[in-house]
PDB file of C-alpha atoms in Angstrom:
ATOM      1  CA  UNK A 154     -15.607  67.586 -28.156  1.00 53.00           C
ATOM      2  CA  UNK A 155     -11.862  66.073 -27.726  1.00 53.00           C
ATOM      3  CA  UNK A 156     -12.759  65.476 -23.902  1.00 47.00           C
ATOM      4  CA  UNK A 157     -15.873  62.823 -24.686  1.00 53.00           C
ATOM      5  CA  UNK A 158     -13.933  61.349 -27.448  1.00 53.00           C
ATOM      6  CA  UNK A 159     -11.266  60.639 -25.342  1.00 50.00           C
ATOM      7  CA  UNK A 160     -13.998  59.988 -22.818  1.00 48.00           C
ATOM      8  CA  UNK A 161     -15.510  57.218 -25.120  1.00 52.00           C
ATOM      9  CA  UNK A 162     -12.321  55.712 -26.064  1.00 52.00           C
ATOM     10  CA  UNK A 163     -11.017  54.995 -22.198  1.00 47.00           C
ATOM     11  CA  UNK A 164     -14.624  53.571 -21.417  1.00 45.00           C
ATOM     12  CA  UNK A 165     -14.798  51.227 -24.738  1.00 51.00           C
ATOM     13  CA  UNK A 166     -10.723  50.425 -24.025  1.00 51.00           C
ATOM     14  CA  UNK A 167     -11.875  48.901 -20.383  1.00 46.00           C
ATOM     15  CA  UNK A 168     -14.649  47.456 -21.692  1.00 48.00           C
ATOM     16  CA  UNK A 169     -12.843  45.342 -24.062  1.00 47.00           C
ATOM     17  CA  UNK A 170     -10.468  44.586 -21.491  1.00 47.00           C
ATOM     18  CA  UNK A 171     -12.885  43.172 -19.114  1.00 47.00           C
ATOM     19  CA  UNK A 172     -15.062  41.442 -21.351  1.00 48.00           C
ATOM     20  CA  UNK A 173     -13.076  38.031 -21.416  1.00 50.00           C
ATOM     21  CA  UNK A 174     -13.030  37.980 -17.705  1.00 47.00           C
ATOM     22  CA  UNK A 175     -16.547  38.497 -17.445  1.00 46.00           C
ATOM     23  CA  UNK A 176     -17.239  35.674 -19.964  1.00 46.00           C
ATOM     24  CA  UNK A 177     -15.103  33.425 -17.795  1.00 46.00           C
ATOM     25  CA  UNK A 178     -17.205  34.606 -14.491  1.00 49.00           C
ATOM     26  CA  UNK A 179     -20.123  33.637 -16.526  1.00 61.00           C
ATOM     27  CA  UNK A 180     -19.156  30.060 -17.379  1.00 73.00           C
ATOM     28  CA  UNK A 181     -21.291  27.563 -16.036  1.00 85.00           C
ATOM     29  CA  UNK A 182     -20.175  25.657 -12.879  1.00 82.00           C
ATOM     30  CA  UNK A 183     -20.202  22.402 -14.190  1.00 85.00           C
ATOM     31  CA  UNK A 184     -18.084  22.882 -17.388  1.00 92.00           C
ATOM     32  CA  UNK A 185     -15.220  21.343 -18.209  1.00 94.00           C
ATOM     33  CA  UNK A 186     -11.981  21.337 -20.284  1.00 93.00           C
ATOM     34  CA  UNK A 187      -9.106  20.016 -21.504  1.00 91.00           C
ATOM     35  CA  UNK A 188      -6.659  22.128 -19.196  1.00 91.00           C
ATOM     36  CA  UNK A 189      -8.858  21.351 -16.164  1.00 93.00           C
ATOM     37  CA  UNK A 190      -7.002  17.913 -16.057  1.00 93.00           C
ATOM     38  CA  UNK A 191      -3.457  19.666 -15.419  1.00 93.00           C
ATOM     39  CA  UNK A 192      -4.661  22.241 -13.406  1.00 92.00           C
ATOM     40  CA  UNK A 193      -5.010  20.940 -10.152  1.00 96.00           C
ATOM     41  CA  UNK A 194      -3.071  20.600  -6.552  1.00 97.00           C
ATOM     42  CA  UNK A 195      -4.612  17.652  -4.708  1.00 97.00           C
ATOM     43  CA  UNK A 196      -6.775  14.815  -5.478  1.00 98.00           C
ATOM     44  CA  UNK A 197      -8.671  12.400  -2.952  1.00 98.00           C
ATOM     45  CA  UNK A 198      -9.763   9.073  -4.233  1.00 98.00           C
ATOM     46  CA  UNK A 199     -11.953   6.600  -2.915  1.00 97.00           C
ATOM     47  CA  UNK A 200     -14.268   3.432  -3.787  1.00 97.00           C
ATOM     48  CA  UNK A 201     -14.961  -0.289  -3.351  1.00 96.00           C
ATOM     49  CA  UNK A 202     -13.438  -3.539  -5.253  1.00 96.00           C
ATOM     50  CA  UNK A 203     -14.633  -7.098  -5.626  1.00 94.00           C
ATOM     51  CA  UNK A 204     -11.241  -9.370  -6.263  1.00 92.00           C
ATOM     52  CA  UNK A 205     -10.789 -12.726  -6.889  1.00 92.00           C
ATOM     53  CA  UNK A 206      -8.391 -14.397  -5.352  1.00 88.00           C
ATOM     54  CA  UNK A 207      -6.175 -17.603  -7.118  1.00 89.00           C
ATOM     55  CA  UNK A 208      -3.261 -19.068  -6.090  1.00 84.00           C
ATOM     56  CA  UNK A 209      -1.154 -21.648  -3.902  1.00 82.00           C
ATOM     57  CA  UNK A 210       1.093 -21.432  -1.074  1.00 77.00           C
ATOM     58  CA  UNK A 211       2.962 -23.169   2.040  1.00 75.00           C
ATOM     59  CA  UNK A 212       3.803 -22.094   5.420  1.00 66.00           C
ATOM     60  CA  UNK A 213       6.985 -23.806   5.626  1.00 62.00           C
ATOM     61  CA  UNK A 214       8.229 -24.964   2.929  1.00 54.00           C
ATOM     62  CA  UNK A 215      11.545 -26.364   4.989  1.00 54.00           C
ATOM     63  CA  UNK A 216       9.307 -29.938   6.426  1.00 56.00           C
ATOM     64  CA  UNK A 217       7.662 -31.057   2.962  1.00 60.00           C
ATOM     65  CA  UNK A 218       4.311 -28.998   3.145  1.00 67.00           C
ATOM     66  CA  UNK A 219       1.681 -29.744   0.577  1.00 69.00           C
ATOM     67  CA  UNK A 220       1.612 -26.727  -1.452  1.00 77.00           C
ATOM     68  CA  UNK A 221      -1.412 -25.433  -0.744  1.00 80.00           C
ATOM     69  CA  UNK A 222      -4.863 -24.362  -2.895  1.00 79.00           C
ATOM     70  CA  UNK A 223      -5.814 -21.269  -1.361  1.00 78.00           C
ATOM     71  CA  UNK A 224      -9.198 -20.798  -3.205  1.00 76.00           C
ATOM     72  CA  UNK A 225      -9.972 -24.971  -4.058  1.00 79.00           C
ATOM     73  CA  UNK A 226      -8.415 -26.669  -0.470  1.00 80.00           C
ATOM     74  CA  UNK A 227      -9.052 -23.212   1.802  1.00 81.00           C
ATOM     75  CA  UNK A 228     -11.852 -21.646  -0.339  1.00 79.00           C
ATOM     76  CA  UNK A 229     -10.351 -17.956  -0.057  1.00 79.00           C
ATOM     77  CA  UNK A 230     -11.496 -16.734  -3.028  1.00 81.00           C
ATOM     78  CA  UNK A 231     -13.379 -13.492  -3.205  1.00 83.00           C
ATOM     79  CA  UNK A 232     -12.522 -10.253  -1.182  1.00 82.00           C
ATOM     80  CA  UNK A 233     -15.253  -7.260  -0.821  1.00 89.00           C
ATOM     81  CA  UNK A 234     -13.225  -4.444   0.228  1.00 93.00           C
ATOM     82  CA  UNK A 235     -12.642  -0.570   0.084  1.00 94.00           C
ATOM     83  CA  UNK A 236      -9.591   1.465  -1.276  1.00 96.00           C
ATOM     84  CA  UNK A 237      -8.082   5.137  -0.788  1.00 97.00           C
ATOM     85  CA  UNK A 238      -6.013   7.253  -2.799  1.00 98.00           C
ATOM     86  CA  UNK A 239      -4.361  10.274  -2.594  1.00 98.00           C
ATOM     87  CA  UNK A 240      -2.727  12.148  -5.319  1.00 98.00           C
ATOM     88  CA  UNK A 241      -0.313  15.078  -4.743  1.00 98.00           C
ATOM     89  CA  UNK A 242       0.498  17.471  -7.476  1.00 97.00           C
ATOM     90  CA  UNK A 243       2.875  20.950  -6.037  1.00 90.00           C
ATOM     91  CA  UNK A 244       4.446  20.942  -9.544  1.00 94.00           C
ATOM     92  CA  UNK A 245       2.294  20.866 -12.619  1.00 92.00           C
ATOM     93  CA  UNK A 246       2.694  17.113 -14.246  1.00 94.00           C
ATOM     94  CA  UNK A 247       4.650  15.665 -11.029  1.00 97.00           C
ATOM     95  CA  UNK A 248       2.333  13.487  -9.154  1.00 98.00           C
ATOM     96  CA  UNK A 249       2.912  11.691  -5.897  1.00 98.00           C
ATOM     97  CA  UNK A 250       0.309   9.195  -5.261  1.00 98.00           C
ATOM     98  CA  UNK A 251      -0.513   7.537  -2.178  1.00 97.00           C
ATOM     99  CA  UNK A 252      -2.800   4.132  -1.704  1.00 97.00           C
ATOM    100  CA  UNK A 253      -4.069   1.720   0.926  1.00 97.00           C
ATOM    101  CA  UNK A 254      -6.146  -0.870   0.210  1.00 95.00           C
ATOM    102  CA  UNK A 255      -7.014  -3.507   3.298  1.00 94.00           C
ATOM    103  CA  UNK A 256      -7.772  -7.288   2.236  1.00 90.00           C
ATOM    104  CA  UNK A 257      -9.131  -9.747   4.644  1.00 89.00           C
ATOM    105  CA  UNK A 258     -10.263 -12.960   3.941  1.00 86.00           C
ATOM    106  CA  UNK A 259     -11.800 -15.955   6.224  1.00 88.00           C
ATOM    107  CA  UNK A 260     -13.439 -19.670   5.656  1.00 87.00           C
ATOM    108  CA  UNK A 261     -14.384 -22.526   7.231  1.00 88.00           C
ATOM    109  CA  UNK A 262     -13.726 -25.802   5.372  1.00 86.00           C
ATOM    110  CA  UNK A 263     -13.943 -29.551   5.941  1.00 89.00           C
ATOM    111  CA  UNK A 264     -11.185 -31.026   4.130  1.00 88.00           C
ATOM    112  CA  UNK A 265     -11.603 -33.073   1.073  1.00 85.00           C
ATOM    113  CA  UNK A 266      -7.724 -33.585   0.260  1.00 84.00           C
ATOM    114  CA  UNK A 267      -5.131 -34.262   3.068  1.00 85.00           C
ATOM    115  CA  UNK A 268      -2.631 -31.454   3.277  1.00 84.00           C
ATOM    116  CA  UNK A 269       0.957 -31.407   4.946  1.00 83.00           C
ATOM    117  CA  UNK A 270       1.086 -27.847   6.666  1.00 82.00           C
ATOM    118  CA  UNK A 271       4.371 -27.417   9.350  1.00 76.00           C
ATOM    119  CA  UNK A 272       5.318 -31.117   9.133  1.00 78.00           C
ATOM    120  CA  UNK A 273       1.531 -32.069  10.566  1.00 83.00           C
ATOM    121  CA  UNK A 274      -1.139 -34.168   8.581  1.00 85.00           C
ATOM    122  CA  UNK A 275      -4.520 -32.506   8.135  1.00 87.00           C
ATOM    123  CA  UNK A 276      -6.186 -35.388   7.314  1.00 89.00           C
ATOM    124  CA  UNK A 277     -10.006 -36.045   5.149  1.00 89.00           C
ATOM    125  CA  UNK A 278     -12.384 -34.895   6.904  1.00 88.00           C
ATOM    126  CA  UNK A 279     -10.394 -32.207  10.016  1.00 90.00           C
ATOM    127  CA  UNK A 280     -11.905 -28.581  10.116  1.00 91.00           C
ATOM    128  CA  UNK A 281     -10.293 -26.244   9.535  1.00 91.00           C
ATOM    129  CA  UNK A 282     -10.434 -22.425   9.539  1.00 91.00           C
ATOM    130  CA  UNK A 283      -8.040 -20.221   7.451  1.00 89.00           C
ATOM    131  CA  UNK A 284      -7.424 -16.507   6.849  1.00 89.00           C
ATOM    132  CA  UNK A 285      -5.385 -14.789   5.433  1.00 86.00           C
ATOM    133  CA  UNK A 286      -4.419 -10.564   5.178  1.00 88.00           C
ATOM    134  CA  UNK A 287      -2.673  -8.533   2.278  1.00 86.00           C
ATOM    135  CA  UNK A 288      -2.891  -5.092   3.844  1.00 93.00           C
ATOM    136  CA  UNK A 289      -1.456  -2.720   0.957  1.00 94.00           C
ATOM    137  CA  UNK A 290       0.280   0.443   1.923  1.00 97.00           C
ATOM    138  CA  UNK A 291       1.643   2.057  -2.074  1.00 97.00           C
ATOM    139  CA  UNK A 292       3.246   5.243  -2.647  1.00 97.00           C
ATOM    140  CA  UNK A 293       4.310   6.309  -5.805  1.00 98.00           C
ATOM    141  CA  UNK A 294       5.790   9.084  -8.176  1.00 98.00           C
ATOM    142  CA  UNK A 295       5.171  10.445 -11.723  1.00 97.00           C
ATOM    143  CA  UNK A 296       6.222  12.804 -14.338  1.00 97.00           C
ATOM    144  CA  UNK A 297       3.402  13.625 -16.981  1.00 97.00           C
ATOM    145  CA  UNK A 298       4.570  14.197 -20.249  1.00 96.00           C
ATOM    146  CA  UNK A 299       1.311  15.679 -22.814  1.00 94.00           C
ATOM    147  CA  UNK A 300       1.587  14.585 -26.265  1.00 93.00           C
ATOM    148  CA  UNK A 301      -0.904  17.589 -27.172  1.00 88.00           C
ATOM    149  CA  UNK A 302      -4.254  18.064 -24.939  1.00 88.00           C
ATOM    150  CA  UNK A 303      -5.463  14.644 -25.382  1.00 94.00           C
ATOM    151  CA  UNK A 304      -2.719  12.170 -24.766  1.00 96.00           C
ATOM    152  CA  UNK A 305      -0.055  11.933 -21.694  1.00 97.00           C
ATOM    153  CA  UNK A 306       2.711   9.432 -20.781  1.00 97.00           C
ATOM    154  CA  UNK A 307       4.255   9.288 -17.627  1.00 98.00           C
ATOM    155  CA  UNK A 308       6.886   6.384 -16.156  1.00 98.00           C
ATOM    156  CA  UNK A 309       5.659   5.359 -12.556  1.00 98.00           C
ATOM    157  CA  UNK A 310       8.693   4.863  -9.654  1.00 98.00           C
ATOM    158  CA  UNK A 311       6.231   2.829  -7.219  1.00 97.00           C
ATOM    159  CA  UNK A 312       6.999   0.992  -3.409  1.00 96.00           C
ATOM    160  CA  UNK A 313       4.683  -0.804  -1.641  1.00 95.00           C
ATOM    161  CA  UNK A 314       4.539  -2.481   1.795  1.00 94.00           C
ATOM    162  CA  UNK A 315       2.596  -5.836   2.027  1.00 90.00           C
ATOM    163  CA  UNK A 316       1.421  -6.906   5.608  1.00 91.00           C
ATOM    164  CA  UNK A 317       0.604 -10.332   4.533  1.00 85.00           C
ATOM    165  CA  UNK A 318      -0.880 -12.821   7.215  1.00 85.00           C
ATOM    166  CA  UNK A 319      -1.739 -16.383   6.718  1.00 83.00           C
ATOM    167  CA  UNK A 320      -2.788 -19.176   9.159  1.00 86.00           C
ATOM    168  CA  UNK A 321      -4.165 -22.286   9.076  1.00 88.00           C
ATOM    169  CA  UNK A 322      -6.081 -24.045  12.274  1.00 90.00           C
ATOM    170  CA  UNK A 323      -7.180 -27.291  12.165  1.00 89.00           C
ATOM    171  CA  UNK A 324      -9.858 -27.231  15.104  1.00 90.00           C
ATOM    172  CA  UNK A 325     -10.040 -31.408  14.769  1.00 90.00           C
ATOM    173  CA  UNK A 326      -6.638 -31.838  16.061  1.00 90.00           C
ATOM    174  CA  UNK A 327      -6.009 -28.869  18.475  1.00 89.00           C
ATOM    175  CA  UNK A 328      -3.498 -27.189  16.134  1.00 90.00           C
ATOM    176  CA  UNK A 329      -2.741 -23.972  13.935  1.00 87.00           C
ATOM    177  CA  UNK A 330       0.272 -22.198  12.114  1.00 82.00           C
ATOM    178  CA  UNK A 331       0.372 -18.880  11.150  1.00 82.00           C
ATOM    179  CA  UNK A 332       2.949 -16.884   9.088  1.00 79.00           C
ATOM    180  CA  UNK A 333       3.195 -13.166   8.830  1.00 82.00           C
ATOM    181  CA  UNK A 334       5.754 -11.242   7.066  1.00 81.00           C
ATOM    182  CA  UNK A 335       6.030  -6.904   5.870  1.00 86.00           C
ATOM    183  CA  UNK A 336       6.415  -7.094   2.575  1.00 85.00           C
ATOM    184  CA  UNK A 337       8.802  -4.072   0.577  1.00 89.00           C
ATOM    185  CA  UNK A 338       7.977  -4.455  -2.912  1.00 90.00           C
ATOM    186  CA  UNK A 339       9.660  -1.952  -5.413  1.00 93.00           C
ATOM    187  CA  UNK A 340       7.676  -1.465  -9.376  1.00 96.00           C
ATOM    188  CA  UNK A 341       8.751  -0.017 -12.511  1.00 97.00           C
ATOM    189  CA  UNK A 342       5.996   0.870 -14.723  1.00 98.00           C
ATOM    190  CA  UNK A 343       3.888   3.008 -17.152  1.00 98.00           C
ATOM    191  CA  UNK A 344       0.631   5.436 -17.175  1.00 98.00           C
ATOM    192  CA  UNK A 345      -1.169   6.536 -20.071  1.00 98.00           C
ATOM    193  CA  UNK A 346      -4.083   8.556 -20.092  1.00 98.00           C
ATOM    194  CA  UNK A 347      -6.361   9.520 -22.850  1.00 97.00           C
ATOM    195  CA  UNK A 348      -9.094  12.509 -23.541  1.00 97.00           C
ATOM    196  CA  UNK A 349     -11.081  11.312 -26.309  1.00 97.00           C
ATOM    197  CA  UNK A 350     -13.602  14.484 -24.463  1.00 96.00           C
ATOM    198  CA  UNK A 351     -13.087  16.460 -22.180  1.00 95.00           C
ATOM    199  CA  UNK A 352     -15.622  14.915 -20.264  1.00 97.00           C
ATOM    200  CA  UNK A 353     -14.097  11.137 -20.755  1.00 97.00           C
ATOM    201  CA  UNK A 354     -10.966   9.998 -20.033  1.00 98.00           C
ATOM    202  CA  UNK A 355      -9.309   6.976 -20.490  1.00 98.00           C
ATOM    203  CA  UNK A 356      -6.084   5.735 -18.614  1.00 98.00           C
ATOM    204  CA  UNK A 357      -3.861   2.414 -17.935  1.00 98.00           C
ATOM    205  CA  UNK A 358      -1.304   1.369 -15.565  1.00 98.00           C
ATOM    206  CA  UNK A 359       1.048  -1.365 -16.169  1.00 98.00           C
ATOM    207  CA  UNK A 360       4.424  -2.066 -13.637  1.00 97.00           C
ATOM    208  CA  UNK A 361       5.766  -4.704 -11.748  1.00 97.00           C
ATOM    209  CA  UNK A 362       9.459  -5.958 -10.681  1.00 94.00           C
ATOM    210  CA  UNK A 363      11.596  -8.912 -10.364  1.00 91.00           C
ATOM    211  CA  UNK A 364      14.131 -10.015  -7.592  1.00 81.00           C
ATOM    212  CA  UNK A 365      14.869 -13.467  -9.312  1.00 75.00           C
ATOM    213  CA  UNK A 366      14.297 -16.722  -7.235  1.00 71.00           C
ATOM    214  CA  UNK A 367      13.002 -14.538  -4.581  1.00 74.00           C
ATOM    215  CA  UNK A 368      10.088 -12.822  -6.072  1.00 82.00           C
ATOM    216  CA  UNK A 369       8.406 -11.460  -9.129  1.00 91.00           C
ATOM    217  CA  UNK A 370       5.359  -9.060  -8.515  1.00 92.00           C
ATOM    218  CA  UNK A 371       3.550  -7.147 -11.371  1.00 93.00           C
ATOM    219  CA  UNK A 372       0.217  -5.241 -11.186  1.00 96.00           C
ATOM    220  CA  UNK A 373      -2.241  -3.827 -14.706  1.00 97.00           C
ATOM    221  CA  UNK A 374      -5.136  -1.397 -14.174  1.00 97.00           C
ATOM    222  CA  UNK A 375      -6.943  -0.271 -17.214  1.00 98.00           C
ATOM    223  CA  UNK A 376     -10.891   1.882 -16.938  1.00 98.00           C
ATOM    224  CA  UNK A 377     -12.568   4.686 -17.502  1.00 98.00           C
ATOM    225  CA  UNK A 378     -13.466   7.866 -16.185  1.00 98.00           C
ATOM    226  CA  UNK A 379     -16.524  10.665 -16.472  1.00 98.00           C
ATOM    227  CA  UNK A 380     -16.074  14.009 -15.426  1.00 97.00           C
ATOM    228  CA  UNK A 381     -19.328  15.548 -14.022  1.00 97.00           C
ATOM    229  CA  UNK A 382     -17.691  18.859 -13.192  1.00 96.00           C
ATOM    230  CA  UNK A 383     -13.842  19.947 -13.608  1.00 94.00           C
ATOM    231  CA  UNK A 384     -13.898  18.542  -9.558  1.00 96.00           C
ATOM    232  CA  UNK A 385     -15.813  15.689  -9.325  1.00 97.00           C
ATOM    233  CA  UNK A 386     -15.299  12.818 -11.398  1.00 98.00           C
ATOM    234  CA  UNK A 387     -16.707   9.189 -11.078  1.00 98.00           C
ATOM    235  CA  UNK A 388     -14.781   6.028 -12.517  1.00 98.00           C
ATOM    236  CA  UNK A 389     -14.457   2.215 -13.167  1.00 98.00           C
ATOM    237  CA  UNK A 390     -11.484   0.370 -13.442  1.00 98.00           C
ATOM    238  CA  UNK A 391     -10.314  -3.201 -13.880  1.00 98.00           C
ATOM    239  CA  UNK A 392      -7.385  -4.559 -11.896  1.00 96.00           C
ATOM    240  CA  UNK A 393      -4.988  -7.466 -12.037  1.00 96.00           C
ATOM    241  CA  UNK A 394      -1.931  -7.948  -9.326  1.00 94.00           C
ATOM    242  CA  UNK A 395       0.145 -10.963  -9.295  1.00 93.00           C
ATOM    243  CA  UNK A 396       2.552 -11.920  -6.509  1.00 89.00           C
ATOM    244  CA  UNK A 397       5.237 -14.521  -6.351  1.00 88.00           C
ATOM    245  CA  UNK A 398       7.373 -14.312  -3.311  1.00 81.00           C
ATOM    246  CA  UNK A 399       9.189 -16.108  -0.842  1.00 78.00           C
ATOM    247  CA  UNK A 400       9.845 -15.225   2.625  1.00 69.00           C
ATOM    248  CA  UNK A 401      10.260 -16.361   6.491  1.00 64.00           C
ATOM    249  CA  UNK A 402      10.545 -20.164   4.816  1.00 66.00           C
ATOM    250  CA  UNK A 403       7.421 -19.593   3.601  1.00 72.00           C
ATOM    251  CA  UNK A 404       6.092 -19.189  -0.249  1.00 78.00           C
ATOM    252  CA  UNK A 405       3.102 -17.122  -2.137  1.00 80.00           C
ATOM    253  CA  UNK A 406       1.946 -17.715  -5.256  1.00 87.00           C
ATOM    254  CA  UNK A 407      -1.284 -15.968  -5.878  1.00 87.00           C
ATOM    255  CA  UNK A 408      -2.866 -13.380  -8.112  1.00 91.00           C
ATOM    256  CA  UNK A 409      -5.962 -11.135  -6.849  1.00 92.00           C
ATOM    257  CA  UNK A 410      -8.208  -9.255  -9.901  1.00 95.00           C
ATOM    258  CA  UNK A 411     -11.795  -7.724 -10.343  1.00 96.00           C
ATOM    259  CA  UNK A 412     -13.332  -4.554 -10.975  1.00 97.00           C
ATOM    260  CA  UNK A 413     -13.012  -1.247  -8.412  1.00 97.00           C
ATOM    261  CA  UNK A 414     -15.069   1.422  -8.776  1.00 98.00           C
ATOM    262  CA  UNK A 415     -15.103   4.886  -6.969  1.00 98.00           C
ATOM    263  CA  UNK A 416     -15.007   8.767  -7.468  1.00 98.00           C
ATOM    264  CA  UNK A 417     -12.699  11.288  -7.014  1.00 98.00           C
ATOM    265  CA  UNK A 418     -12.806  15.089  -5.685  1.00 97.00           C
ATOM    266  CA  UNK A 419      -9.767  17.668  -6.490  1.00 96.00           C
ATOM    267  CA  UNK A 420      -8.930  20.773  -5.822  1.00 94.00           C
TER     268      UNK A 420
END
């Protein structure tokens, strides 16, 4: 009689050990939590945005160049591009992010207004074909810091290369000028994400930097996201980037925004 009890009491004893793990085998594929946000190594991001484009600039500012309207005189105004992103995460909370997103823009314009551009005249009435490149290359780092399971706050250390190209050929005359310059631009910034759900989460970015006379640059995303399973997750997001910089005697004054939208996979 002592033998089954004891008998009884190891067989209940491991089946009260393994009944949380088998409630956990028998979770449902596509659930998700709270802690499924932290718990994660590596990220890959990717999507498409519609920007706007606004802003002036000259390509050498040295021989009294009209400053330039890049979307009214030039008509670059809209890009239709992709994006990438890739988010690192060895240590829980420390994130190093990783970003390219190519713009290109082209247009073909007869002149209404006669512009100055190198010390030349494009007068009424010339063609002339522009384009222009902002190539972004961004890498960043994070620190989360959780204020509970539903809110975290991390500062953002960003750097980003700029491979900015513009040029301007006036086919009625025979002539063109281009400028192209790599752009290092350092930010100082902000994250905050929100749960309201676990499903739904919230999150804005704000940085930007200033190197006085030479250059101010800032950049705001703010959007939402929907978790379909603790790996896949769809979002929409809202972005705003101003630049104002100077460089090879040469100035940019524009700001890009519209909406991105895209999905991510982690692991």
């Amino acid at each position: 009689m002592a033998l089954r009890k004891t008998a009884l009491a190891i067989v209940t004893w491991i089946t009260f050990l393994f009944l949380p793990l088998a409630a956990v085998a028998e979770e449902p594929w596509y659930s998700v939590y709270r802690g499924d946000h932290r718990d994660w190594t590596f990220a890959l991001s990717g999507g498409f945005a519609l920007l706007d484009l606004n802003g002036r600039g000259t390509i050498d500012q040295g021989s009294g160049d009209t400053n330039i309207s890049l979307d009214g005189t030039l008509d670059l105004s809209r890009f239709r591009t992709f994006w990438g992103e890739a988010d690192l995460q060895l240590l829980r909370g420390q994130h190093l992010r990783f970003t390219y997103t190519p713009l290109r823009l082209d247009s073909s314009e007869v002149l209404d207004t006669a512009i100055v551009v190198n010390g030349t005249t494009y007068d009424v009435g010339d063609q002339v074909d522009s384009k222009i490149k902002l190539d972004q290359y961004e890498i960043s780092y994070r620190s989360d810091f959780w204020l509970g399971d539903y809110v975290s706050i991390a500062p953002v250390l960003q750097v980003s290369l700029v491979d900015a190209k513009v040029s301007i050929a006036n086919d009625t005359l025979g002539v063109s000028e281009s400028v192209h310059g790599l752009l290092p631009l350092p930010y100082l910034g902000l994250r905050g994400e929100v749960y309201p759900l676990a499903r739904l989460q919230l999150f804005a970015e704000a940085k930007g930097f200033t190197i006085g006379s030479k250059g101010t640059v800032w950049d705001a995303t703010g959007g939402v996201a929907l978790h379909l399973t603790r790996n896949l997750s769809i979002q929409g997001r809202y972005r705003f980037s101003d630049y104002s910089v100077d460089f090879l005697d040469s100035k940019i004054d524009l700001n890009l925004a519209g909406p991105e939208v895209g999905a991510t996979i982690r692991f």
